[in-house]
Amino acid sequence: MPFVTLREVLQNAQQEGYAVGAFNANNMEIVKAIMEAAVEERSPVILQASQGALRYAGLNYITAMVRAAAEEADVPVVLHLDHGTSFEQTMLCLRYGFSSVMFDGSRYPLEENIARTAKVAEVAHAMGATVEGELGKIGGTEDDISVDEREAFFTDPAEAEQFVRETGIDALAVAIGTAHGPYKGEPVLDFERLAAIKKVVPVPLVLHGASGVPAESIRKAIELGVCKINIDTELRQAFVRGVQRVIREHPDEIDPRKILGPAKEAMKAVVKEKMCLFGCAGRVGKSR
Ligand code: G3H
Ligand code: 13P
Ligand code: ZN
């Protein structure tokens, strides 16, 4: 199937009250793990490429790998840029065939974030692609900041309403207490804030840093309007666990396929589990 946009997969999610998983892809094993899980679980799926992925694999390889996977698949696939940093980069991704881009202008003051994101949205929409914006700062678990400092970066509901209205984006990433990377303790999400944002923002909301967030919090976030959920760290952890297990059990193994194959299976199990939790599993009929 050719790529579909974020709007095409999130519209139904918003109407029916579930979320679509967005998984970070960096190499062939990760792409295959995500796609095999999506096809087996009959789920729409978002594969996204981060700054690190573009540096590691390159835009050409990422696009070609995900396109090959989507062509073989009979479920809707979105190829999405994760945390795009510049107008030029988002345009390049669109030219290569991405069906969706995130422009992350969260480091800029509100007005500048609006202006930069709106410019990306205008061109992306003209090209038939969709755009995710970010308001508030999500940050990383390794950032050396206190809880109070992190709360200062949370998304403000009134600003969110203005941001979405003035940029014309299709989905909004919110800062409500999650962070990228492995959590030290249990993340505490600000559900009141999420509900207040949902009240004034008509587009689907996006939860970043969802690895390690307890299932109960994920369910509640979906109930309160989250329709796209980003997972990267738990895939990395599964990959490394898979590799370590083979090396431990077969220290003389020299065939990379016998090391990476089990790592792929470990990631696939994580993707399947998330698809069931998010409620996107079983949403696509069988084509034959
Ligand atoms: O949003 C961050 C993602 O987890 C990817 O980070 O640039 O290291 O691939 P990365
Ligand atoms: P985690 O690595 O915490 O799962 O976050 C992924 C993410 O938000 C990518 O944009
Ligand atoms: Zn993110």
Short mmCIF file of N, CA, C and O in Angstrom, two decimals, residues 108-228:
data_model
loop_
_atom_site.label_atom_id
_atom_site.label_comp_id
_atom_site.label_asym_id
_atom_site.label_seq_id
_atom_site.Cartn_x
_atom_site.Cartn_y
_atom_site.Cartn_z
N TYR A 108 11.48 27.44 20.67
CA TYR A 108 11.28 28.86 20.35
C TYR A 108 10.16 29.44 21.21
O TYR A 108 9.28 28.72 21.67
N PRO A 109 10.15 30.77 21.38
CA PRO A 109 9.01 31.42 22.05
C PRO A 109 7.73 31.17 21.24
O PRO A 109 7.80 30.91 20.02
N LEU A 110 6.57 31.27 21.89
CA LEU A 110 5.29 30.92 21.27
C LEU A 110 5.11 31.49 19.86
O LEU A 110 4.80 30.76 18.91
N GLU A 111 5.30 32.81 19.71
CA GLU A 111 5.03 33.43 18.40
C GLU A 111 5.94 32.86 17.31
O GLU A 111 5.49 32.65 16.18
N GLU A 112 7.18 32.62 17.68
CA GLU A 112 8.11 32.09 16.67
C GLU A 112 7.79 30.62 16.36
O GLU A 112 7.88 30.18 15.20
N ASN A 113 7.40 29.87 17.39
CA ASN A 113 6.98 28.48 17.17
C ASN A 113 5.78 28.46 16.22
O ASN A 113 5.73 27.67 15.27
N ILE A 114 4.83 29.36 16.45
CA ILE A 114 3.64 29.44 15.59
C ILE A 114 4.06 29.75 14.15
O ILE A 114 3.65 29.07 13.20
N ALA A 115 4.89 30.78 13.98
CA ALA A 115 5.27 31.21 12.62
C ALA A 115 6.00 30.09 11.88
O ALA A 115 5.69 29.79 10.72
N ARG A 116 6.96 29.45 12.56
CA ARG A 116 7.74 28.40 11.89
C ARG A 116 6.89 27.17 11.58
O ARG A 116 7.01 26.56 10.52
N THR A 117 6.03 26.80 12.53
CA THR A 117 5.20 25.60 12.34
C THR A 117 4.16 25.85 11.24
O THR A 117 3.89 24.97 10.41
N ALA A 118 3.59 27.06 11.22
CA ALA A 118 2.57 27.39 10.21
C ALA A 118 3.16 27.35 8.80
O ALA A 118 2.51 26.91 7.85
N LYS A 119 4.42 27.77 8.68
CA LYS A 119 5.08 27.76 7.37
C LYS A 119 5.25 26.31 6.87
O LYS A 119 4.98 26.01 5.71
N VAL A 120 5.66 25.44 7.78
CA VAL A 120 5.80 24.02 7.41
C VAL A 120 4.43 23.46 7.03
O VAL A 120 4.27 22.75 6.02
N ALA A 121 3.40 23.80 7.84
CA ALA A 121 2.06 23.25 7.60
C ALA A 121 1.51 23.70 6.24
O ALA A 121 0.89 22.91 5.52
N GLU A 122 1.77 24.94 5.89
CA GLU A 122 1.23 25.46 4.63
C GLU A 122 1.78 24.65 3.44
O GLU A 122 1.03 24.19 2.58
N VAL A 123 3.10 24.44 3.44
CA VAL A 123 3.70 23.71 2.31
C VAL A 123 3.34 22.23 2.37
O VAL A 123 2.98 21.61 1.36
N ALA A 124 3.42 21.64 3.57
CA ALA A 124 3.13 20.21 3.70
C ALA A 124 1.70 19.92 3.24
O ALA A 124 1.46 18.95 2.51
N HIS A 125 0.77 20.75 3.64
CA HIS A 125 -0.63 20.53 3.24
C HIS A 125 -0.79 20.65 1.73
O HIS A 125 -1.51 19.87 1.10
N ALA A 126 -0.08 21.61 1.13
CA ALA A 126 -0.16 21.77 -0.32
C ALA A 126 0.37 20.52 -1.03
O ALA A 126 -0.03 20.21 -2.16
N MET A 127 1.26 19.79 -0.34
CA MET A 127 1.83 18.57 -0.93
C MET A 127 1.04 17.32 -0.52
O MET A 127 1.44 16.20 -0.81
N GLY A 128 -0.05 17.53 0.21
CA GLY A 128 -0.90 16.39 0.60
C GLY A 128 -0.40 15.65 1.83
O GLY A 128 -0.83 14.53 2.12
N ALA A 129 0.53 16.26 2.57
CA ALA A 129 1.07 15.61 3.77
C ALA A 129 0.49 16.26 5.03
O ALA A 129 -0.15 17.31 4.95
N THR A 130 0.71 15.62 6.16
CA THR A 130 0.19 16.15 7.44
C THR A 130 1.32 16.60 8.35
O THR A 130 2.49 16.23 8.15
N VAL A 131 0.97 17.39 9.36
CA VAL A 131 1.98 17.98 10.25
C VAL A 131 1.59 17.83 11.72
O VAL A 131 0.45 18.07 12.11
N GLU A 132 2.60 17.45 12.52
CA GLU A 132 2.45 17.44 13.98
C GLU A 132 3.30 18.58 14.53
O GLU A 132 4.43 18.77 14.08
N GLY A 133 2.75 19.35 15.45
CA GLY A 133 3.51 20.41 16.10
C GLY A 133 3.70 20.08 17.58
O GLY A 133 3.06 19.16 18.11
N GLU A 134 4.59 20.80 18.24
CA GLU A 134 4.80 20.58 19.68
C GLU A 134 4.74 21.91 20.42
O GLU A 134 5.37 22.89 20.02
N LEU A 135 4.01 21.89 21.50
CA LEU A 135 3.94 23.09 22.35
C LEU A 135 4.20 22.67 23.79
O LEU A 135 3.60 21.71 24.29
N GLY A 136 5.10 23.42 24.46
CA GLY A 136 5.63 22.95 25.75
C GLY A 136 6.87 22.16 25.40
O GLY A 136 7.11 21.85 24.24
N LYS A 137 7.67 21.83 26.42
CA LYS A 137 8.91 21.09 26.11
C LYS A 137 8.82 19.70 26.74
O LYS A 137 8.60 19.57 27.94
N ILE A 138 9.03 18.65 25.93
CA ILE A 138 8.92 17.29 26.47
C ILE A 138 10.24 16.85 27.12
O ILE A 138 10.23 16.31 28.21
N GLY A 139 11.35 17.11 26.48
CA GLY A 139 12.66 16.84 27.11
C GLY A 139 12.98 15.37 27.32
O GLY A 139 12.25 14.49 26.86
N GLY A 140 14.09 15.13 28.03
CA GLY A 140 14.55 13.77 28.25
C GLY A 140 14.61 13.43 29.72
O GLY A 140 14.74 14.33 30.56
N THR A 141 14.55 12.11 30.05
CA THR A 141 14.64 11.71 31.46
C THR A 141 16.04 12.02 32.01
O THR A 141 16.22 12.13 33.21
N GLU A 142 17.01 12.15 31.11
CA GLU A 142 18.37 12.43 31.56
C GLU A 142 18.62 13.93 31.77
O GLU A 142 19.66 14.31 32.29
N ASP A 143 17.69 14.75 31.32
CA ASP A 143 17.87 16.20 31.54
C ASP A 143 17.94 16.44 33.04
O ASP A 143 17.09 15.94 33.78
N ASP A 144 18.91 17.23 33.43
CA ASP A 144 19.12 17.41 34.86
C ASP A 144 18.24 18.54 35.39
O ASP A 144 18.73 19.59 35.78
N ILE A 145 16.91 18.32 35.40
CA ILE A 145 16.03 19.37 35.90
C ILE A 145 15.06 18.79 36.93
O ILE A 145 14.72 17.61 36.89
N SER A 146 14.62 19.64 37.84
CA SER A 146 13.72 19.19 38.90
C SER A 146 12.29 19.07 38.36
O SER A 146 11.99 19.53 37.26
N VAL A 147 11.41 18.47 39.18
CA VAL A 147 10.01 18.32 38.78
C VAL A 147 9.38 19.69 38.55
O VAL A 147 8.66 19.91 37.57
N ASP A 148 9.67 20.65 39.46
CA ASP A 148 9.12 22.00 39.33
C ASP A 148 9.55 22.64 38.01
O ASP A 148 8.76 23.26 37.31
N GLU A 149 10.83 22.46 37.71
CA GLU A 149 11.34 23.04 36.46
C GLU A 149 10.65 22.40 35.26
O GLU A 149 10.28 23.07 34.31
N ARG A 150 10.45 21.06 35.33
CA ARG A 150 9.80 20.37 34.22
C ARG A 150 8.37 20.88 34.05
O ARG A 150 7.89 21.09 32.94
N GLU A 151 7.68 21.08 35.19
CA GLU A 151 6.29 21.55 35.12
C GLU A 151 6.18 22.91 34.45
O GLU A 151 5.18 23.22 33.82
N ALA A 152 7.23 23.71 34.58
CA ALA A 152 7.22 25.03 33.95
C ALA A 152 7.17 24.91 32.43
O ALA A 152 6.77 25.83 31.73
N PHE A 153 7.57 23.73 31.92
CA PHE A 153 7.57 23.51 30.47
C PHE A 153 6.29 22.83 29.98
O PHE A 153 6.16 22.52 28.80
N PHE A 154 5.37 22.52 30.89
CA PHE A 154 4.14 21.83 30.48
C PHE A 154 3.33 22.71 29.52
O PHE A 154 3.40 23.94 29.56
N THR A 155 2.51 22.06 28.67
CA THR A 155 1.70 22.77 27.68
C THR A 155 0.59 23.56 28.37
O THR A 155 -0.15 23.01 29.20
N ASP A 156 0.46 24.82 27.99
CA ASP A 156 -0.60 25.66 28.53
C ASP A 156 -1.85 25.52 27.64
O ASP A 156 -1.76 25.72 26.43
N PRO A 157 -3.02 25.17 28.22
CA PRO A 157 -4.21 24.92 27.39
C PRO A 157 -4.61 26.11 26.51
O PRO A 157 -4.93 25.92 25.32
N ALA A 158 -4.58 27.33 27.04
CA ALA A 158 -4.99 28.50 26.24
C ALA A 158 -4.02 28.71 25.07
O ALA A 158 -4.43 28.99 23.94
N GLU A 159 -2.74 28.56 25.36
CA GLU A 159 -1.74 28.69 24.28
C GLU A 159 -1.92 27.59 23.24
O GLU A 159 -1.71 27.81 22.04
N ALA A 160 -2.29 26.40 23.72
CA ALA A 160 -2.47 25.27 22.81
C ALA A 160 -3.60 25.57 21.82
O ALA A 160 -3.48 25.29 20.62
N GLU A 161 -4.67 26.16 22.31
CA GLU A 161 -5.81 26.50 21.44
C GLU A 161 -5.35 27.47 20.36
O GLU A 161 -5.61 27.28 19.17
N GLN A 162 -4.61 28.50 20.78
CA GLN A 162 -4.11 29.50 19.83
C GLN A 162 -3.12 28.86 18.83
O GLN A 162 -3.19 29.12 17.63
N PHE A 163 -2.25 28.03 19.37
CA PHE A 163 -1.21 27.39 18.55
C PHE A 163 -1.83 26.55 17.42
O PHE A 163 -1.44 26.65 16.26
N VAL A 164 -2.82 25.74 17.79
CA VAL A 164 -3.45 24.86 16.79
C VAL A 164 -4.24 25.70 15.77
O VAL A 164 -4.17 25.46 14.57
N ARG A 165 -4.97 26.70 16.27
CA ARG A 165 -5.77 27.54 15.38
C ARG A 165 -4.88 28.31 14.39
O ARG A 165 -5.15 28.37 13.20
N GLU A 166 -3.79 28.86 14.88
CA GLU A 166 -2.97 29.71 14.02
C GLU A 166 -1.98 28.95 13.12
O GLU A 166 -1.51 29.49 12.13
N THR A 167 -1.67 27.71 13.49
CA THR A 167 -0.72 26.95 12.65
C THR A 167 -1.44 26.06 11.65
O THR A 167 -0.87 25.73 10.60
N GLY A 168 -2.64 25.61 11.98
CA GLY A 168 -3.37 24.69 11.10
C GLY A 168 -2.82 23.27 11.13
O GLY A 168 -3.05 22.49 10.20
N ILE A 169 -2.09 22.91 12.20
CA ILE A 169 -1.51 21.56 12.29
C ILE A 169 -2.60 20.49 12.44
O ILE A 169 -3.74 20.77 12.83
N ASP A 170 -2.18 19.23 12.16
CA ASP A 170 -3.12 18.11 12.18
C ASP A 170 -3.08 17.33 13.48
O ASP A 170 -3.99 16.55 13.78
N ALA A 171 -2.01 17.50 14.27
CA ALA A 171 -1.89 16.79 15.55
C ALA A 171 -0.97 17.60 16.45
O ALA A 171 -0.04 18.26 15.96
N LEU A 172 -1.23 17.55 17.75
CA LEU A 172 -0.44 18.35 18.70
C LEU A 172 0.24 17.48 19.76
O LEU A 172 -0.44 16.74 20.48
N ALA A 173 1.57 17.59 19.84
CA ALA A 173 2.32 16.90 20.89
C ALA A 173 2.27 17.75 22.16
O ALA A 173 2.57 18.95 22.11
N VAL A 174 1.87 17.13 23.26
CA VAL A 174 1.70 17.88 24.51
C VAL A 174 2.73 17.46 25.56
O VAL A 174 3.14 16.30 25.62
N ALA A 175 3.13 18.43 26.38
CA ALA A 175 4.03 18.15 27.50
C ALA A 175 3.17 18.09 28.75
O ALA A 175 2.67 19.11 29.23
N ILE A 176 2.98 16.88 29.28
CA ILE A 176 2.12 16.70 30.48
C ILE A 176 2.79 15.81 31.52
O ILE A 176 2.13 15.23 32.37
N GLY A 177 4.12 15.67 31.41
CA GLY A 177 4.81 14.89 32.44
C GLY A 177 5.60 13.71 31.91
O GLY A 177 6.31 13.05 32.68
N THR A 178 5.50 13.42 30.61
CA THR A 178 6.33 12.34 30.07
C THR A 178 7.66 12.92 29.60
O THR A 178 7.80 14.13 29.42
N ALA A 179 8.64 12.03 29.43
CA ALA A 179 9.96 12.46 28.95
C ALA A 179 10.56 11.34 28.11
O ALA A 179 10.18 10.17 28.26
N HIS A 180 11.49 11.69 27.24
CA HIS A 180 12.14 10.68 26.40
C HIS A 180 13.18 9.90 27.20
O HIS A 180 13.90 10.47 28.00
N GLY A 181 13.25 8.59 26.96
CA GLY A 181 14.28 7.77 27.61
C GLY A 181 13.71 6.97 28.76
O GLY A 181 12.52 7.06 29.07
N PRO A 182 14.58 6.17 29.44
CA PRO A 182 14.10 5.33 30.56
C PRO A 182 13.84 6.16 31.82
O PRO A 182 14.67 6.98 32.20
N TYR A 183 12.66 5.98 32.43
CA TYR A 183 12.32 6.73 33.65
C TYR A 183 13.05 6.15 34.85
O TYR A 183 13.27 4.94 34.93
N LYS A 184 13.39 7.03 35.79
CA LYS A 184 14.02 6.55 37.02
C LYS A 184 12.94 6.05 37.97
O LYS A 184 13.01 4.98 38.53
N GLY A 185 11.87 6.86 38.15
CA GLY A 185 10.74 6.40 38.96
C GLY A 185 9.54 6.22 38.05
O GLY A 185 9.69 6.08 36.84
N GLU A 186 8.34 6.24 38.64
CA GLU A 186 7.14 6.12 37.80
C GLU A 186 6.72 7.52 37.33
O GLU A 186 6.58 8.43 38.16
N PRO A 187 6.52 7.71 36.03
CA PRO A 187 6.12 9.06 35.57
C PRO A 187 4.72 9.42 36.05
O PRO A 187 3.82 8.59 36.06
N VAL A 188 4.57 10.67 36.48
CA VAL A 188 3.26 11.16 36.94
C VAL A 188 2.72 12.10 35.86
O VAL A 188 3.34 13.12 35.55
N LEU A 189 1.57 11.76 35.31
CA LEU A 189 1.01 12.56 34.22
C LEU A 189 -0.03 13.54 34.76
O LEU A 189 -0.79 13.21 35.67
N ASP A 190 -0.05 14.73 34.17
CA ASP A 190 -0.99 15.77 34.59
C ASP A 190 -2.28 15.63 33.76
O ASP A 190 -2.46 16.30 32.74
N PHE A 191 -3.17 14.74 34.23
CA PHE A 191 -4.39 14.44 33.47
C PHE A 191 -5.36 15.63 33.44
O PHE A 191 -6.12 15.79 32.49
N GLU A 192 -5.35 16.41 34.49
CA GLU A 192 -6.22 17.59 34.52
C GLU A 192 -5.87 18.54 33.38
O GLU A 192 -6.73 19.08 32.69
N ARG A 193 -4.58 18.72 33.22
CA ARG A 193 -4.08 19.59 32.13
C ARG A 193 -4.46 18.99 30.78
O ARG A 193 -4.89 19.70 29.87
N LEU A 194 -4.29 17.67 30.66
CA LEU A 194 -4.63 17.00 29.39
C LEU A 194 -6.11 17.21 29.06
O LEU A 194 -6.47 17.53 27.92
N ALA A 195 -6.97 17.07 30.06
CA ALA A 195 -8.41 17.26 29.85
C ALA A 195 -8.71 18.71 29.43
O ALA A 195 -9.54 18.96 28.55
N ALA A 196 -8.00 19.65 30.05
CA ALA A 196 -8.21 21.07 29.72
C ALA A 196 -7.75 21.37 28.29
O ALA A 196 -8.38 22.15 27.57
N ILE A 197 -6.66 20.73 27.87
CA ILE A 197 -6.17 20.93 26.49
C ILE A 197 -7.19 20.34 25.51
O ILE A 197 -7.57 20.97 24.52
N LYS A 198 -7.62 19.13 25.83
CA LYS A 198 -8.57 18.42 24.95
C LYS A 198 -9.85 19.26 24.73
O LYS A 198 -10.41 19.27 23.63
N LYS A 199 -10.29 19.94 25.78
CA LYS A 199 -11.51 20.75 25.71
C LYS A 199 -11.44 21.83 24.64
O LYS A 199 -12.43 22.16 24.01
N VAL A 200 -10.24 22.39 24.43
CA VAL A 200 -10.12 23.54 23.52
C VAL A 200 -9.36 23.24 22.23
O VAL A 200 -9.26 24.10 21.36
N VAL A 201 -8.82 22.03 22.13
CA VAL A 201 -8.04 21.68 20.94
C VAL A 201 -8.79 20.60 20.15
O VAL A 201 -8.99 19.50 20.65
N PRO A 202 -9.16 20.90 18.89
CA PRO A 202 -9.94 19.91 18.14
C PRO A 202 -9.13 18.78 17.50
O PRO A 202 -9.67 17.74 17.16
N VAL A 203 -7.81 18.97 17.34
CA VAL A 203 -7.02 17.95 16.62
C VAL A 203 -6.54 16.86 17.58
O VAL A 203 -6.49 17.07 18.80
N PRO A 204 -6.19 15.67 17.04
CA PRO A 204 -5.69 14.58 17.90
C PRO A 204 -4.44 15.00 18.67
O PRO A 204 -3.59 15.72 18.14
N LEU A 205 -4.33 14.51 19.91
CA LEU A 205 -3.17 14.84 20.75
C LEU A 205 -2.16 13.69 20.70
O LEU A 205 -2.53 12.53 20.50
N VAL A 206 -0.89 14.05 20.88
CA VAL A 206 0.20 13.08 20.76
C VAL A 206 0.96 12.98 22.08
O VAL A 206 1.31 14.00 22.67
N LEU A 207 1.21 11.73 22.50
CA LEU A 207 1.98 11.51 23.73
C LEU A 207 3.37 11.01 23.36
O LEU A 207 3.53 9.90 22.81
N HIS A 208 4.39 11.81 23.65
CA HIS A 208 5.78 11.41 23.44
C HIS A 208 6.31 10.77 24.71
O HIS A 208 5.70 10.91 25.78
N GLY A 209 7.46 10.11 24.60
CA GLY A 209 8.09 9.53 25.78
C GLY A 209 7.21 8.52 26.48
O GLY A 209 7.17 8.46 27.71
N ALA A 210 6.51 7.69 25.70
CA ALA A 210 5.52 6.78 26.30
C ALA A 210 6.13 5.47 26.79
O ALA A 210 5.45 4.70 27.49
N SER A 211 7.40 5.19 26.46
CA SER A 211 8.04 3.98 26.99
C SER A 211 8.09 4.08 28.50
O SER A 211 8.50 5.12 29.04
N GLY A 212 7.68 3.01 29.18
CA GLY A 212 7.77 3.00 30.63
C GLY A 212 6.60 3.66 31.34
O GLY A 212 6.56 3.70 32.56
N VAL A 213 5.64 4.19 30.58
CA VAL A 213 4.45 4.77 31.21
C VAL A 213 3.49 3.61 31.51
O VAL A 213 3.20 2.80 30.61
N PRO A 214 3.02 3.48 32.76
CA PRO A 214 2.17 2.33 33.12
C PRO A 214 0.91 2.25 32.25
O PRO A 214 0.38 3.28 31.81
N ALA A 215 0.44 1.01 32.04
CA ALA A 215 -0.72 0.77 31.16
C ALA A 215 -1.93 1.60 31.59
O ALA A 215 -2.66 2.13 30.75
N GLU A 216 -2.12 1.72 32.89
CA GLU A 216 -3.29 2.46 33.39
C GLU A 216 -3.25 3.93 32.95
O GLU A 216 -4.26 4.51 32.56
N SER A 217 -2.06 4.52 33.02
CA SER A 217 -1.91 5.92 32.60
C SER A 217 -2.10 6.06 31.10
O SER A 217 -2.64 7.06 30.62
N ILE A 218 -1.64 5.07 30.36
CA ILE A 218 -1.82 5.10 28.89
C ILE A 218 -3.32 5.07 28.57
O ILE A 218 -3.82 5.85 27.77
N ARG A 219 -4.05 4.17 29.24
CA ARG A 219 -5.51 4.06 28.98
C ARG A 219 -6.20 5.37 29.29
O ARG A 219 -7.07 5.84 28.56
N LYS A 220 -5.81 5.98 30.41
CA LYS A 220 -6.44 7.24 30.82
C LYS A 220 -6.12 8.35 29.81
O LYS A 220 -6.98 9.16 29.46
N ALA A 221 -4.87 8.40 29.35
CA ALA A 221 -4.47 9.42 28.37
C ALA A 221 -5.29 9.26 27.09
O ALA A 221 -5.71 10.25 26.48
N ILE A 222 -5.52 8.03 26.68
CA ILE A 222 -6.31 7.78 25.46
C ILE A 222 -7.75 8.26 25.68
O ILE A 222 -8.33 8.93 24.83
N GLU A 223 -8.28 7.95 26.85
CA GLU A 223 -9.64 8.40 27.19
C GLU A 223 -9.75 9.92 27.11
O GLU A 223 -10.79 10.48 26.77
N LEU A 224 -8.65 10.60 27.43
CA LEU A 224 -8.65 12.07 27.46
C LEU A 224 -8.16 12.70 26.16
O LEU A 224 -7.83 13.88 26.14
N GLY A 225 -8.12 11.93 25.08
CA GLY A 225 -7.88 12.55 23.77
C GLY A 225 -6.55 12.26 23.09
O GLY A 225 -6.30 12.77 22.01
N VAL A 226 -5.69 11.43 23.70
CA VAL A 226 -4.43 11.09 23.03
C VAL A 226 -4.71 10.04 21.94
O VAL A 226 -5.32 9.01 22.21
N CYS A 227 -4.28 10.33 20.71
CA CYS A 227 -4.56 9.44 19.57
C CYS A 227 -3.30 8.91 18.89
O CYS A 227 -3.38 8.08 18.00
N LYS A 228 -2.14 9.45 19.25
CA LYS A 228 -0.86 8.96 18.69
C LYS A 228 0.10 8.81 19.85
O LYS A 228 0.24 9.75 20.66
#
